[in-house]
Amino acid sequence: MTIVENVSDTAFWVAHYRALESARPDALFKDPLAQRLAGAHGAAIARAIPGRVMTGWIVSIRTIIIDDFLRTAIGEGVDLILNLGAGLDTRPYRLDFIDKATWIEVDYPDVIAYKEKQLAGETPRCRLERVKLDLADVAARGKFLAEMGARSQNILVLTEGVLPYLDNDAVGALANDLRAQENIRFWIADYMAPQVLRFRRRMSRTHLRNAAFKFAPSDWFEFFGSRGWHVRAMRYYVEEATRLHRPIQLPLPYRLLMSLRSVFATPEQRKNFGKFAGFALLAPNG
């Protein structure tokens, strides 16, 4: 039996890396509930999947990026946050600027049940609701989004680490459904350049066969643009890591390879080296 049986298992994996970051003396953030949620299962997954340095670095940097996007959006009036595929995220318990917002977590029933059990007795910093819903159920998803659209005129949707596990058609359908709701003002979504998507798809077929990466548009920006979304802000991992003084500590062979590729790269390629992946704050066109 493979250690990652389904996409929900990846939530334990990510929570483990949030716990590791939180334990550092120079932690970029503190998530005191991450270790409880990740448990031994999260650590076991991390040991089984190669690339622990890269994965831990990505989780830490993306957490800061998303936190900053949320701070910006709430400052502009967002009062309802829909965390689709919430997994084991604990932002409602640790962010100090969301007290006036309502946070709604959506995930599979077993994920919600586990989370509620583990966090019983903990007090969130905002109004927190949890919804048991399979987002692949298009009819149920549409009904849910319509209900949320009637509750607020200032909605943000967060899909942290969700889109890579969906195929192009599923992401396109979700993008259309979100765009159809006039009160959704922002959408926080993963960005990966085509070459990274190809690499991650190969890796996932080997080590994450039951939670393989599927999303691979030829042009990420055109994909979302044609469905009514534009990039309000983009934050790339490498640039963000430089700002945070947290460069990735790659093994020497990888560092040498990167240096060699830089020597033979064109000026345009060098310019884009640091823009292979990150997160986007999307907003509706028009």
mmCIF file of N, CA, C and O in Angstrom, residues 149-222:
data_model
loop_
_atom_site.group_PDB
_atom_site.id
_atom_site.type_symbol
_atom_site.label_atom_id
_atom_site.label_comp_id
_atom_site.label_asym_id
_atom_site.label_seq_id
_atom_site.Cartn_x
_atom_site.Cartn_y
_atom_site.Cartn_z
ATOM 1 N N GLY A 149 -22.433 33.691 -2.545
ATOM 2 C CA GLY A 149 -22.567 34.960 -3.240
ATOM 3 C C GLY A 149 -23.688 35.809 -2.689
ATOM 4 O O GLY A 149 -23.638 37.049 -2.782
ATOM 5 N N ALA A 150 -24.684 35.158 -2.108
ATOM 6 C CA ALA A 150 -25.797 35.905 -1.526
ATOM 7 C C ALA A 150 -25.475 36.426 -0.130
ATOM 8 O O ALA A 150 -26.205 37.273 0.398
ATOM 9 N N ARG A 151 -24.379 35.954 0.456
ATOM 10 C CA ARG A 151 -24.033 36.346 1.828
ATOM 11 C C ARG A 151 -23.143 37.579 1.898
ATOM 12 O O ARG A 151 -23.120 38.272 2.916
ATOM 13 N N SER A 152 -22.364 37.820 0.843
ATOM 14 C CA SER A 152 -21.412 38.927 0.900
ATOM 15 C C SER A 152 -21.150 39.478 -0.493
ATOM 16 O O SER A 152 -21.232 38.751 -1.494
ATOM 17 N N GLN A 153 -20.802 40.757 -0.533
ATOM 18 C CA GLN A 153 -20.419 41.390 -1.796
ATOM 19 C C GLN A 153 -18.902 41.475 -1.943
ATOM 20 O O GLN A 153 -18.404 42.011 -2.933
ATOM 21 N N ASN A 154 -18.176 40.952 -0.969
ATOM 22 C CA ASN A 154 -16.716 41.067 -0.970
ATOM 23 C C ASN A 154 -16.096 39.733 -0.567
ATOM 24 O O ASN A 154 -15.728 39.518 0.589
ATOM 25 N N ILE A 155 -15.995 38.828 -1.555
ATOM 26 C CA ILE A 155 -15.556 37.457 -1.305
ATOM 27 C C ILE A 155 -14.171 37.230 -1.909
ATOM 28 O O ILE A 155 -13.874 37.688 -3.011
ATOM 29 N N LEU A 156 -13.355 36.492 -1.160
ATOM 30 C CA LEU A 156 -12.074 36.001 -1.673
ATOM 31 C C LEU A 156 -12.103 34.483 -1.650
ATOM 32 O O LEU A 156 -12.560 33.875 -0.680
ATOM 33 N N VAL A 157 -11.598 33.875 -2.712
ATOM 34 C CA VAL A 157 -11.486 32.418 -2.796
ATOM 35 C C VAL A 157 -10.018 32.037 -2.704
ATOM 36 O O VAL A 157 -9.164 32.621 -3.388
ATOM 37 N N LEU A 158 -9.711 31.072 -1.854
ATOM 38 C CA LEU A 158 -8.362 30.550 -1.702
ATOM 39 C C LEU A 158 -8.346 29.082 -2.116
ATOM 40 O O LEU A 158 -9.146 28.292 -1.617
ATOM 41 N N THR A 159 -7.450 28.745 -3.048
ATOM 42 C CA THR A 159 -7.265 27.349 -3.450
ATOM 43 C C THR A 159 -5.774 27.026 -3.339
ATOM 44 O O THR A 159 -5.073 26.901 -4.343
ATOM 45 N N GLU A 160 -5.289 26.907 -2.123
ATOM 46 C CA GLU A 160 -3.868 26.652 -1.899
ATOM 47 C C GLU A 160 -3.533 25.191 -2.188
ATOM 48 O O GLU A 160 -4.038 24.282 -1.542
ATOM 49 N N GLY A 161 -2.675 24.961 -3.191
ATOM 50 C CA GLY A 161 -2.260 23.609 -3.506
ATOM 51 C C GLY A 161 -3.358 22.711 -4.023
ATOM 52 O O GLY A 161 -3.247 21.488 -3.960
ATOM 53 N N VAL A 162 -4.428 23.293 -4.560
ATOM 54 C CA VAL A 162 -5.559 22.502 -5.046
ATOM 55 C C VAL A 162 -5.490 22.292 -6.557
ATOM 56 O O VAL A 162 -5.649 21.171 -7.060
ATOM 57 N N LEU A 163 -5.227 23.341 -7.297
ATOM 58 C CA LEU A 163 -5.310 23.284 -8.759
ATOM 59 C C LEU A 163 -4.374 22.257 -9.389
ATOM 60 O O LEU A 163 -4.754 21.628 -10.379
ATOM 61 N N PRO A 164 -3.139 22.075 -8.873
ATOM 62 C CA PRO A 164 -2.258 21.100 -9.538
ATOM 63 C C PRO A 164 -2.831 19.691 -9.630
ATOM 64 O O PRO A 164 -2.456 18.936 -10.537
ATOM 65 N N TYR A 165 -3.732 19.325 -8.732
ATOM 66 C CA TYR A 165 -4.271 17.966 -8.715
ATOM 67 C C TYR A 165 -5.513 17.803 -9.609
ATOM 68 O O TYR A 165 -6.059 16.706 -9.713
ATOM 69 N N LEU A 166 -5.944 18.889 -10.238
ATOM 70 C CA LEU A 166 -7.093 18.850 -11.143
ATOM 71 C C LEU A 166 -6.605 18.904 -12.582
ATOM 72 O O LEU A 166 -5.578 19.513 -12.873
ATOM 73 N N ASP A 167 -7.346 18.299 -13.488
ATOM 74 C CA ASP A 167 -6.944 18.404 -14.890
ATOM 75 C C ASP A 167 -7.405 19.738 -15.463
ATOM 76 O O ASP A 167 -8.124 20.512 -14.814
ATOM 77 N N ASN A 168 -6.986 20.025 -16.684
ATOM 78 C CA ASN A 168 -7.274 21.323 -17.285
ATOM 79 C C ASN A 168 -8.768 21.613 -17.352
ATOM 80 O O ASN A 168 -9.212 22.739 -17.084
ATOM 81 N N ASP A 169 -9.555 20.611 -17.728
ATOM 82 C CA ASP A 169 -11.002 20.822 -17.842
ATOM 83 C C ASP A 169 -11.612 21.156 -16.488
ATOM 84 O O ASP A 169 -12.488 22.032 -16.386
ATOM 85 N N ALA A 170 -11.162 20.468 -15.438
ATOM 86 C CA ALA A 170 -11.712 20.720 -14.106
ATOM 87 C C ALA A 170 -11.340 22.114 -13.604
ATOM 88 O O ALA A 170 -12.176 22.813 -13.010
ATOM 89 N N VAL A 171 -10.096 22.532 -13.840
ATOM 90 C CA VAL A 171 -9.697 23.882 -13.428
ATOM 91 C C VAL A 171 -10.463 24.920 -14.228
ATOM 92 O O VAL A 171 -10.920 25.937 -13.680
ATOM 93 N N GLY A 172 -10.633 24.673 -15.523
ATOM 94 C CA GLY A 172 -11.395 25.604 -16.347
ATOM 95 C C GLY A 172 -12.832 25.739 -15.884
ATOM 96 O O GLY A 172 -13.383 26.851 -15.837
ATOM 97 N N ALA A 173 -13.446 24.619 -15.525
ATOM 98 C CA ALA A 173 -14.829 24.661 -15.042
ATOM 99 C C ALA A 173 -14.921 25.422 -13.724
ATOM 100 O O ALA A 173 -15.859 26.203 -13.507
ATOM 101 N N LEU A 174 -13.939 25.208 -12.842
ATOM 102 C CA LEU A 174 -13.931 25.937 -11.574
ATOM 103 C C LEU A 174 -13.751 27.431 -11.825
ATOM 104 O O LEU A 174 -14.438 28.259 -11.203
ATOM 105 N N ALA A 175 -12.836 27.782 -12.723
ATOM 106 C CA ALA A 175 -12.614 29.198 -13.043
ATOM 107 C C ALA A 175 -13.893 29.845 -13.565
ATOM 108 O O ALA A 175 -14.227 30.980 -13.199
ATOM 109 N N ASN A 176 -14.621 29.130 -14.393
ATOM 110 C CA ASN A 176 -15.881 29.659 -14.929
ATOM 111 C C ASN A 176 -16.928 29.809 -13.829
ATOM 112 O O ASN A 176 -17.662 30.812 -13.787
ATOM 113 N N ASP A 177 -17.012 28.821 -12.948
ATOM 114 C CA ASP A 177 -17.990 28.881 -11.860
ATOM 115 C C ASP A 177 -17.703 30.055 -10.916
ATOM 116 O O ASP A 177 -18.631 30.745 -10.468
ATOM 117 N N LEU A 178 -16.427 30.263 -10.606
ATOM 118 C CA LEU A 178 -16.075 31.371 -9.723
ATOM 119 C C LEU A 178 -16.345 32.704 -10.403
ATOM 120 O O LEU A 178 -16.843 33.651 -9.778
ATOM 121 N N ARG A 179 -16.029 32.787 -11.681
ATOM 122 C CA ARG A 179 -16.248 34.052 -12.417
ATOM 123 C C ARG A 179 -17.729 34.376 -12.522
ATOM 124 O O ARG A 179 -18.113 35.556 -12.595
ATOM 125 N N ALA A 180 -18.578 33.362 -12.511
ATOM 126 C CA ALA A 180 -20.021 33.578 -12.636
ATOM 127 C C ALA A 180 -20.614 34.245 -11.397
ATOM 128 O O ALA A 180 -21.728 34.787 -11.460
ATOM 129 N N GLN A 181 -19.876 34.206 -10.289
ATOM 130 C CA GLN A 181 -20.354 34.843 -9.064
ATOM 131 C C GLN A 181 -19.837 36.284 -8.995
ATOM 132 O O GLN A 181 -18.651 36.519 -8.820
ATOM 133 N N GLU A 182 -20.713 37.229 -9.152
ATOM 134 C CA GLU A 182 -20.311 38.632 -9.264
ATOM 135 C C GLU A 182 -19.657 39.176 -7.995
ATOM 136 O O GLU A 182 -18.919 40.161 -8.059
ATOM 137 N N ASN A 183 -19.915 38.550 -6.871
ATOM 138 C CA ASN A 183 -19.394 39.079 -5.605
ATOM 139 C C ASN A 183 -18.029 38.505 -5.214
ATOM 140 O O ASN A 183 -17.509 38.842 -4.152
ATOM 141 N N ILE A 184 -17.475 37.646 -6.061
ATOM 142 C CA ILE A 184 -16.111 37.171 -5.808
ATOM 143 C C ILE A 184 -15.140 38.199 -6.378
ATOM 144 O O ILE A 184 -15.072 38.412 -7.588
ATOM 145 N N ARG A 185 -14.386 38.835 -5.501
ATOM 146 C CA ARG A 185 -13.477 39.917 -5.907
ATOM 147 C C ARG A 185 -12.055 39.440 -6.148
ATOM 148 O O ARG A 185 -11.334 40.044 -6.957
ATOM 149 N N PHE A 186 -11.645 38.380 -5.436
ATOM 150 C CA PHE A 186 -10.273 37.902 -5.558
ATOM 151 C C PHE A 186 -10.237 36.376 -5.520
ATOM 152 O O PHE A 186 -11.097 35.736 -4.918
ATOM 153 N N TRP A 187 -9.188 35.854 -6.130
ATOM 154 C CA TRP A 187 -8.939 34.412 -6.116
ATOM 155 C C TRP A 187 -7.434 34.205 -5.998
ATOM 156 O O TRP A 187 -6.661 34.710 -6.818
ATOM 157 N N ILE A 188 -6.994 33.498 -4.954
ATOM 158 C CA ILE A 188 -5.591 33.187 -4.754
ATOM 159 C C ILE A 188 -5.332 31.793 -5.309
ATOM 160 O O ILE A 188 -5.931 30.814 -4.860
ATOM 161 N N ALA A 189 -4.414 31.717 -6.311
ATOM 162 C CA ALA A 189 -4.207 30.459 -7.032
ATOM 163 C C ALA A 189 -2.734 30.203 -7.299
ATOM 164 O O ALA A 189 -1.942 31.132 -7.457
ATOM 165 N N ASP A 190 -2.365 28.916 -7.378
ATOM 166 C CA ASP A 190 -0.993 28.505 -7.678
ATOM 167 C C ASP A 190 -0.601 28.912 -9.095
ATOM 168 O O ASP A 190 -1.413 28.842 -10.019
ATOM 169 N N TYR A 191 0.665 29.273 -9.248
ATOM 170 C CA TYR A 191 1.221 29.479 -10.582
ATOM 171 C C TYR A 191 2.461 28.607 -10.740
ATOM 172 O O TYR A 191 3.325 28.571 -9.855
ATOM 173 N N MET A 192 2.564 27.920 -11.867
ATOM 174 C CA MET A 192 3.779 27.198 -12.235
ATOM 175 C C MET A 192 4.018 27.385 -13.725
ATOM 176 O O MET A 192 3.078 27.289 -14.523
ATOM 177 N N ALA A 193 5.260 27.657 -14.086
ATOM 178 C CA ALA A 193 5.627 27.769 -15.492
ATOM 179 C C ALA A 193 5.499 26.400 -16.162
ATOM 180 O O ALA A 193 5.571 25.363 -15.493
ATOM 181 N N PRO A 194 5.311 26.359 -17.479
ATOM 182 C CA PRO A 194 5.107 25.069 -18.167
ATOM 183 C C PRO A 194 6.190 24.042 -17.882
ATOM 184 O O PRO A 194 5.900 22.859 -17.685
ATOM 185 N N GLN A 195 7.478 24.465 -17.850
ATOM 186 C CA GLN A 195 8.543 23.491 -17.624
ATOM 187 C C GLN A 195 8.475 22.898 -16.219
ATOM 188 O O GLN A 195 8.806 21.726 -16.009
ATOM 189 N N VAL A 196 8.030 23.694 -15.260
ATOM 190 C CA VAL A 196 7.882 23.181 -13.893
ATOM 191 C C VAL A 196 6.712 22.213 -13.822
ATOM 192 O O VAL A 196 6.790 21.171 -13.165
ATOM 193 N N LEU A 197 5.633 22.554 -14.511
ATOM 194 C CA LEU A 197 4.479 21.666 -14.530
ATOM 195 C C LEU A 197 4.857 20.302 -15.105
ATOM 196 O O LEU A 197 4.444 19.268 -14.585
ATOM 197 N N ARG A 198 5.664 20.299 -16.162
ATOM 198 C CA ARG A 198 6.077 19.026 -16.758
ATOM 199 C C ARG A 198 6.916 18.216 -15.774
ATOM 200 O O ARG A 198 6.724 17.002 -15.627
ATOM 201 N N PHE A 199 7.844 18.887 -15.091
ATOM 202 C CA PHE A 199 8.695 18.199 -14.120
ATOM 203 C C PHE A 199 7.870 17.649 -12.962
ATOM 204 O O PHE A 199 8.041 16.497 -12.549
ATOM 205 N N ARG A 200 6.964 18.483 -12.418
ATOM 206 C CA ARG A 200 6.170 18.043 -11.274
ATOM 207 C C ARG A 200 5.239 16.888 -11.650
ATOM 208 O O ARG A 200 4.982 16.001 -10.840
ATOM 209 N N ARG A 201 4.742 16.898 -12.880
ATOM 210 C CA ARG A 201 3.880 15.807 -13.320
ATOM 211 C C ARG A 201 4.665 14.499 -13.384
ATOM 212 O O ARG A 201 4.170 13.441 -12.982
ATOM 213 N N ARG A 202 5.903 14.549 -13.879
ATOM 214 C CA ARG A 202 6.731 13.337 -13.919
ATOM 215 C C ARG A 202 7.016 12.837 -12.507
ATOM 216 O O ARG A 202 6.946 11.646 -12.229
ATOM 217 N N MET A 203 7.355 13.754 -11.615
ATOM 218 C CA MET A 203 7.653 13.383 -10.242
ATOM 219 C C MET A 203 6.442 12.771 -9.552
ATOM 220 O O MET A 203 6.541 11.770 -8.841
ATOM 221 N N SER A 204 5.276 13.367 -9.777
ATOM 222 C CA SER A 204 4.077 12.884 -9.093
ATOM 223 C C SER A 204 3.660 11.502 -9.584
ATOM 224 O O SER A 204 3.105 10.711 -8.825
ATOM 225 N N ARG A 205 3.949 11.196 -10.841
ATOM 226 C CA ARG A 205 3.599 9.868 -11.346
ATOM 227 C C ARG A 205 4.412 8.785 -10.651
ATOM 228 O O ARG A 205 3.969 7.652 -10.503
ATOM 229 N N THR A 206 5.610 9.144 -10.197
ATOM 230 C CA THR A 206 6.476 8.176 -9.525
ATOM 231 C C THR A 206 6.172 8.068 -8.039
ATOM 232 O O THR A 206 6.055 6.970 -7.486
ATOM 233 N N HIS A 207 6.028 9.215 -7.370
ATOM 234 C CA HIS A 207 5.933 9.223 -5.910
ATOM 235 C C HIS A 207 4.537 9.583 -5.381
ATOM 236 O O HIS A 207 4.284 9.422 -4.184
ATOM 237 N N LEU A 208 3.679 10.092 -6.242
ATOM 238 C CA LEU A 208 2.335 10.474 -5.812
ATOM 239 C C LEU A 208 1.312 9.918 -6.803
ATOM 240 O O LEU A 208 0.466 10.641 -7.327
ATOM 241 N N ARG A 209 1.404 8.620 -7.051
ATOM 242 C CA ARG A 209 0.555 8.030 -8.081
ATOM 243 C C ARG A 209 -0.924 8.206 -7.776
ATOM 244 O O ARG A 209 -1.753 8.295 -8.687
ATOM 245 N N ASN A 210 -1.288 8.223 -6.496
ATOM 246 C CA ASN A 210 -2.695 8.375 -6.127
ATOM 247 C C ASN A 210 -3.097 9.839 -5.932
ATOM 248 O O ASN A 210 -4.234 10.128 -5.569
ATOM 249 N N ALA A 211 -2.146 10.720 -6.148
ATOM 250 C CA ALA A 211 -2.431 12.162 -6.053
ATOM 251 C C ALA A 211 -1.548 12.871 -7.080
ATOM 252 O O ALA A 211 -0.779 13.775 -6.762
ATOM 253 N N ALA A 212 -1.670 12.442 -8.317
ATOM 254 C CA ALA A 212 -0.798 12.949 -9.376
ATOM 255 C C ALA A 212 -1.152 14.378 -9.768
ATOM 256 O O ALA A 212 -2.308 14.786 -9.698
ATOM 257 N N PHE A 213 -0.135 15.124 -10.192
ATOM 258 C CA PHE A 213 -0.354 16.472 -10.719
ATOM 259 C C PHE A 213 -0.912 16.337 -12.135
ATOM 260 O O PHE A 213 -0.391 15.574 -12.951
ATOM 261 N N LYS A 214 -1.952 17.084 -12.425
ATOM 262 C CA LYS A 214 -2.637 16.971 -13.720
ATOM 263 C C LYS A 214 -2.704 18.293 -14.481
ATOM 264 O O LYS A 214 -2.697 18.302 -15.702
ATOM 265 N N PHE A 215 -2.799 19.388 -13.764
ATOM 266 C CA PHE A 215 -3.011 20.685 -14.414
ATOM 267 C C PHE A 215 -1.760 21.084 -15.189
ATOM 268 O O PHE A 215 -0.676 21.183 -14.623
ATOM 269 N N ALA A 216 -1.897 21.319 -16.492
ATOM 270 C CA ALA A 216 -0.726 21.651 -17.313
ATOM 271 C C ALA A 216 -1.138 22.476 -18.532
ATOM 272 O O ALA A 216 -1.052 22.017 -19.675
ATOM 273 N N PRO A 217 -1.600 23.713 -18.331
ATOM 274 C CA PRO A 217 -1.939 24.550 -19.491
ATOM 275 C C PRO A 217 -0.669 24.981 -20.218
ATOM 276 O O PRO A 217 0.380 25.162 -19.602
ATOM 277 N N SER A 218 -0.763 25.164 -21.528
ATOM 278 C CA SER A 218 0.410 25.600 -22.290
ATOM 279 C C SER A 218 0.753 27.049 -21.975
ATOM 280 O O SER A 218 1.923 27.451 -22.048
ATOM 281 N N ASP A 219 -0.247 27.838 -21.627
ATOM 282 C CA ASP A 219 -0.044 29.240 -21.264
ATOM 283 C C ASP A 219 -0.939 29.542 -20.071
ATOM 284 O O ASP A 219 -2.143 29.732 -20.221
ATOM 285 N N TRP A 220 -0.356 29.566 -18.885
ATOM 286 C CA TRP A 220 -1.120 29.747 -17.649
ATOM 287 C C TRP A 220 -1.911 31.056 -17.675
ATOM 288 O O TRP A 220 -3.090 31.093 -17.307
ATOM 289 N N PHE A 221 -1.286 32.132 -18.106
ATOM 290 C CA PHE A 221 -1.924 33.450 -18.085
ATOM 291 C C PHE A 221 -3.101 33.503 -19.063
ATOM 292 O O PHE A 221 -4.159 34.049 -18.747
ATOM 293 N N GLU A 222 -2.918 32.927 -20.245
ATOM 294 C CA GLU A 222 -4.003 32.910 -21.220
ATOM 295 C C GLU A 222 -5.137 32.021 -20.751
ATOM 296 O O GLU A 222 -6.313 32.327 -20.977
#
